[in-house]
mmCIF file of C-alpha atoms in Angstrom:
data_model
loop_
_atom_site.group_PDB
_atom_site.id
_atom_site.type_symbol
_atom_site.label_atom_id
_atom_site.label_comp_id
_atom_site.label_asym_id
_atom_site.label_seq_id
_atom_site.Cartn_x
_atom_site.Cartn_y
_atom_site.Cartn_z
ATOM 1 C CA MET A 687 -28.232 -32.394 2.916
ATOM 2 C CA ALA A 688 -31.278 -32.679 0.733
ATOM 3 C CA GLY A 689 -34.046 -30.442 1.965
ATOM 4 C CA VAL A 690 -31.671 -27.825 3.384
ATOM 5 C CA PRO A 691 -32.295 -24.445 1.713
ATOM 6 C CA GLU A 692 -29.674 -23.469 -0.865
ATOM 7 C CA ASP A 693 -28.785 -20.231 0.946
ATOM 8 C CA ILE A 694 -27.944 -22.280 4.053
ATOM 9 C CA LEU A 695 -25.787 -24.653 1.979
ATOM 10 C CA ASP A 696 -23.972 -21.601 0.583
ATOM 11 C CA LYS A 697 -23.338 -20.382 4.139
ATOM 12 C CA VAL A 698 -22.029 -23.821 5.156
ATOM 13 C CA GLU A 699 -19.705 -23.835 2.133
ATOM 14 C CA ALA A 700 -18.440 -20.318 2.919
ATOM 15 C CA ALA A 701 -17.681 -21.403 6.513
ATOM 16 C CA GLN A 702 -15.434 -24.303 5.455
ATOM 17 C CA PRO A 703 -11.849 -24.070 6.757
ATOM 18 C CA TYR A 704 -10.310 -24.189 3.267
ATOM 19 C CA GLN A 705 -12.219 -20.978 2.434
ATOM 20 C CA SER A 706 -10.463 -18.980 5.180
ATOM 21 C CA PRO A 707 -8.173 -16.205 3.879
ATOM 22 C CA HIS A 708 -5.637 -16.873 6.670
ATOM 23 C CA GLY A 709 -5.455 -20.630 6.068
ATOM 24 C CA PRO A 710 -7.564 -23.458 7.469
ATOM 25 C CA GLU A 711 -6.018 -23.303 10.966
ATOM 26 C CA SER A 712 -7.466 -19.815 11.463
ATOM 27 C CA ASN A 713 -10.986 -21.210 11.032
ATOM 28 C CA LEU A 714 -12.524 -22.504 14.232
ATOM 29 C CA PHE A 715 -14.293 -25.358 12.446
ATOM 30 C CA TYR A 716 -10.798 -26.672 11.730
ATOM 31 C CA TRP A 717 -10.280 -27.294 15.462
ATOM 32 C CA VAL A 718 -13.599 -29.121 15.796
ATOM 33 C CA HIS A 719 -12.590 -31.317 12.847
ATOM 34 C CA GLU A 720 -9.130 -31.957 14.328
ATOM 35 C CA LEU A 721 -10.594 -33.054 17.658
ATOM 36 C CA ALA A 722 -13.092 -35.345 15.934
ATOM 37 C CA ARG A 723 -10.456 -36.782 13.580
ATOM 38 C CA ILE A 724 -8.070 -37.645 16.405
ATOM 39 C CA ASP A 725 -10.907 -39.149 18.458
ATOM 40 C CA ARG A 726 -12.204 -41.223 15.519
ATOM 41 C CA HIS A 727 -8.777 -42.802 15.125
ATOM 42 C CA ARG A 728 -8.573 -43.314 18.879
ATOM 43 C CA SER A 729 -5.268 -41.487 18.964
ATOM 44 C CA LEU A 730 -4.012 -39.796 22.086
ATOM 45 C CA HIS A 731 -4.036 -36.055 22.528
ATOM 46 C CA VAL A 732 -0.492 -35.675 23.872
ATOM 47 C CA GLY A 733 -0.381 -32.756 26.267
ATOM 48 C CA LEU A 734 2.397 -30.447 27.283
ATOM 49 C CA GLU A 735 2.710 -26.991 28.765
ATOM 50 C CA ARG A 736 3.234 -23.548 27.340
ATOM 51 C CA ALA A 737 4.019 -20.224 28.920
ATOM 52 C CA GLY A 738 0.639 -18.515 28.962
ATOM 53 C CA ALA A 739 1.379 -15.477 31.093
ATOM 54 C CA HIS A 740 4.634 -13.611 31.234
ATOM 55 C CA ARG A 741 5.404 -10.924 33.739
ATOM 56 C CA ILE A 742 8.739 -10.921 35.507
ATOM 57 C CA ARG A 743 9.518 -8.340 38.160
ATOM 58 C CA LEU A 744 13.027 -7.646 39.372
ATOM 59 C CA ARG A 745 14.229 -5.935 42.512
ATOM 60 C CA LEU A 746 17.727 -4.610 41.954
ATOM 61 C CA PRO A 747 20.167 -2.688 44.140
ATOM 62 C CA ASP A 748 19.905 1.111 44.046
ATOM 63 C CA GLY A 749 21.417 2.623 40.922
ATOM 64 C CA VAL A 750 21.220 -0.606 38.905
ATOM 65 C CA THR A 751 18.866 -1.034 35.968
ATOM 66 C CA ALA A 752 18.026 -4.068 33.859
ATOM 67 C CA THR A 753 17.382 -4.363 30.138
ATOM 68 C CA PHE A 754 15.411 -7.396 28.998
ATOM 69 C CA ASP A 755 16.532 -9.276 25.896
ATOM 70 C CA GLU A 756 13.747 -8.729 23.334
ATOM 71 C CA SER A 757 14.838 -11.762 21.300
ATOM 72 C CA VAL A 758 13.472 -14.122 23.972
ATOM 73 C CA LYS A 759 10.009 -15.316 22.915
ATOM 74 C CA PRO A 760 8.410 -16.589 26.125
ATOM 75 C CA TYR A 761 4.962 -17.530 24.781
ATOM 76 C CA HIS A 762 5.997 -20.903 23.486
ATOM 77 C CA HIS A 763 5.397 -24.552 24.271
ATOM 78 C CA ILE A 764 7.752 -26.160 26.767
ATOM 79 C CA VAL A 765 9.807 -29.191 25.807
ATOM 80 C CA GLY A 766 12.423 -29.852 28.471
ATOM 81 C CA GLU A 767 13.004 -26.235 29.393
ATOM 82 C CA LEU A 768 12.090 -22.801 28.091
ATOM 83 C CA VAL A 769 13.877 -19.502 28.589
ATOM 84 C CA ILE A 770 11.168 -17.083 29.684
ATOM 85 C CA GLY A 771 13.408 -14.097 30.243
ATOM 86 C CA ARG A 772 16.970 -12.875 29.943
ATOM 87 C CA PHE A 773 18.302 -9.527 31.031
ATOM 88 C CA THR A 774 21.483 -7.532 31.376
ATOM 89 C CA THR A 775 22.178 -5.237 34.314
ATOM 90 C CA SER A 776 23.736 -1.796 33.954
ATOM 91 C CA LYS A 777 26.494 -2.756 36.427
ATOM 92 C CA ALA A 778 28.157 -6.034 37.284
ATOM 93 C CA ILE A 779 26.469 -7.363 40.449
ATOM 94 C CA SER A 780 26.205 -10.686 42.223
ATOM 95 C CA ARG A 781 23.289 -12.859 41.169
ATOM 96 C CA PHE A 782 22.354 -12.964 44.854
ATOM 97 C CA ALA A 783 21.742 -9.185 44.775
ATOM 98 C CA ILE A 784 18.805 -9.701 42.413
ATOM 99 C CA GLU A 785 15.343 -10.667 43.617
ATOM 100 C CA ALA A 786 13.040 -12.012 40.915
ATOM 101 C CA ASP A 787 9.280 -12.262 41.306
ATOM 102 C CA LEU A 788 7.958 -14.914 38.916
ATOM 103 C CA THR A 789 4.376 -15.031 40.223
ATOM 104 C CA GLY A 790 3.313 -13.356 36.964
ATOM 105 C CA VAL A 791 4.533 -16.314 34.906
ATOM 106 C CA GLY A 792 1.754 -18.772 34.130
ATOM 107 C CA ILE A 793 1.865 -22.222 32.615
ATOM 108 C CA ASP A 794 -1.097 -23.360 30.486
ATOM 109 C CA PRO A 795 -1.972 -26.740 28.957
ATOM 110 C CA GLU A 796 -1.372 -27.304 25.246
ATOM 111 C CA ILE A 797 -1.799 -30.154 22.767
ATOM 112 C CA GLN A 798 1.595 -31.201 21.375
ATOM 113 C CA ALA A 799 0.389 -31.542 17.785
ATOM 114 C CA TRP A 800 -1.006 -27.990 17.901
ATOM 115 C CA ALA A 801 1.792 -26.305 19.837
ATOM 116 C CA GLY A 802 3.098 -24.418 16.813
ATOM 117 C CA PHE A 803 -0.304 -22.903 16.036
ATOM 118 C CA ASN A 804 -0.142 -19.331 14.845
ATOM 119 C CA MET A 805 -3.296 -17.367 14.003
ATOM 120 C CA ALA A 806 -2.502 -14.267 11.966
ATOM 121 C CA GLY A 807 0.615 -13.621 14.052
ATOM 122 C CA HIS A 808 -1.001 -14.417 17.429
ATOM 123 C CA ARG A 809 -0.688 -17.502 19.591
ATOM 124 C CA PRO A 810 -4.001 -17.853 21.457
ATOM 125 C CA SER A 811 -4.071 -20.369 24.286
ATOM 126 C CA LEU A 812 -5.690 -23.778 23.943
ATOM 127 C CA GLN A 813 -8.418 -22.639 26.340
ATOM 128 C CA MET A 814 -9.177 -19.578 24.204
ATOM 129 C CA ARG A 815 -9.193 -21.641 20.992
ATOM 130 C CA MET A 816 -11.600 -24.181 22.507
ATOM 131 C CA THR A 817 -13.856 -21.484 24.010
ATOM 132 C CA TYR A 818 -14.038 -19.616 20.698
ATOM 133 C CA THR A 819 -14.602 -22.878 18.839
ATOM 134 C CA GLU A 820 -17.560 -23.764 21.046
ATOM 135 C CA LEU A 821 -19.117 -20.296 20.782
ATOM 136 C CA PHE A 822 -18.457 -20.037 17.044
ATOM 137 C CA THR A 823 -19.907 -23.483 16.333
ATOM 138 C CA ARG A 824 -22.968 -22.949 18.526
ATOM 139 C CA ASN A 825 -23.603 -19.533 17.021
ATOM 140 C CA ASN A 826 -23.276 -20.820 13.460
ATOM 141 C CA LEU A 827 -25.568 -23.783 14.080
ATOM 142 C CA GLU A 828 -28.143 -21.573 15.759
ATOM 143 C CA ASN A 829 -27.964 -19.037 12.933
ATOM 144 C CA MET A 830 -28.541 -21.801 10.402
ATOM 145 C CA ALA A 831 -31.479 -23.100 12.458
ATOM 146 C CA PHE A 832 -32.957 -19.626 12.851
ATOM 147 C CA PHE A 833 -32.724 -18.799 9.151
ATOM 148 C CA SER A 834 -34.247 -22.192 8.342
ATOM 149 C CA GLY A 835 -37.196 -21.530 10.659
ATOM 150 C CA ILE A 836 -36.186 -24.214 13.161
ATOM 151 C CA GLU A 837 -35.911 -23.748 16.920
ATOM 152 C CA PRO A 838 -33.330 -25.965 18.671
ATOM 153 C CA LEU A 839 -34.366 -28.112 21.644
ATOM 154 C CA GLY A 840 -34.029 -25.920 24.706
ATOM 155 C CA GLY A 841 -34.249 -22.771 22.594
ATOM 156 C CA PHE A 842 -31.524 -20.479 21.350
ATOM 157 C CA THR A 843 -28.596 -19.731 23.662
ATOM 158 C CA THR A 844 -26.275 -17.479 21.648
ATOM 159 C CA LEU A 845 -28.881 -15.360 19.927
ATOM 160 C CA ASP A 846 -32.368 -14.309 20.884
ATOM 161 C CA PRO A 847 -34.640 -13.876 17.855
ATOM 162 C CA ALA A 848 -37.147 -11.908 19.952
ATOM 163 C CA ASP A 849 -34.444 -9.272 20.639
ATOM 164 C CA GLY A 850 -33.334 -9.219 17.013
ATOM 165 C CA ARG A 851 -29.818 -10.347 18.027
#
C-alpha cells in the first residue's frame, strides 16, 4: 500500500472488523471477507431457510380470545421444523373452530454457517446483510478514492462530489 496517503491508511485500519465495538461480525467488511474466504477454499455455501416475516392472524368463534406464547422466537433458521407460533384460547374449543391465516409468514434464504448471526441484538436477513455490505463497501471505496483525488471508472455512484455529498 505504498503511495497511499497515511490518512487513508488510518481510515482503512479503523474500518477493520476487529476494530468494531460490537465484535467483528457487526462489521460489514467481515461478510465480504467471509464470502471471499469460503470461495477461495472452494467450499460450498450451504443454504437453508429462516422465518423472515411473521404475522399470524386467527379467526376465532365469538367470545373466544387467543394469547400468543411470547417465548416462541419465530425469526430463526429452520432445521427440520420450526415453531412459528403457539397460542392458548380463553375457552376450550375444537381445533377445527380456528381459522389461521399464515400468508404473513415469509421464508427467506440463509447461509447455514451464518444462521446464528446476531448484530447488537438484531437478526437482519441475509438479503439485508448483503445489500448493506455492498453499499458500505462501495461507499467506503469511493470515499477513499475521493479523498485521494481519484475518480473511479464510470464515476462515483454512492456520493456526488459536486453536490458535496
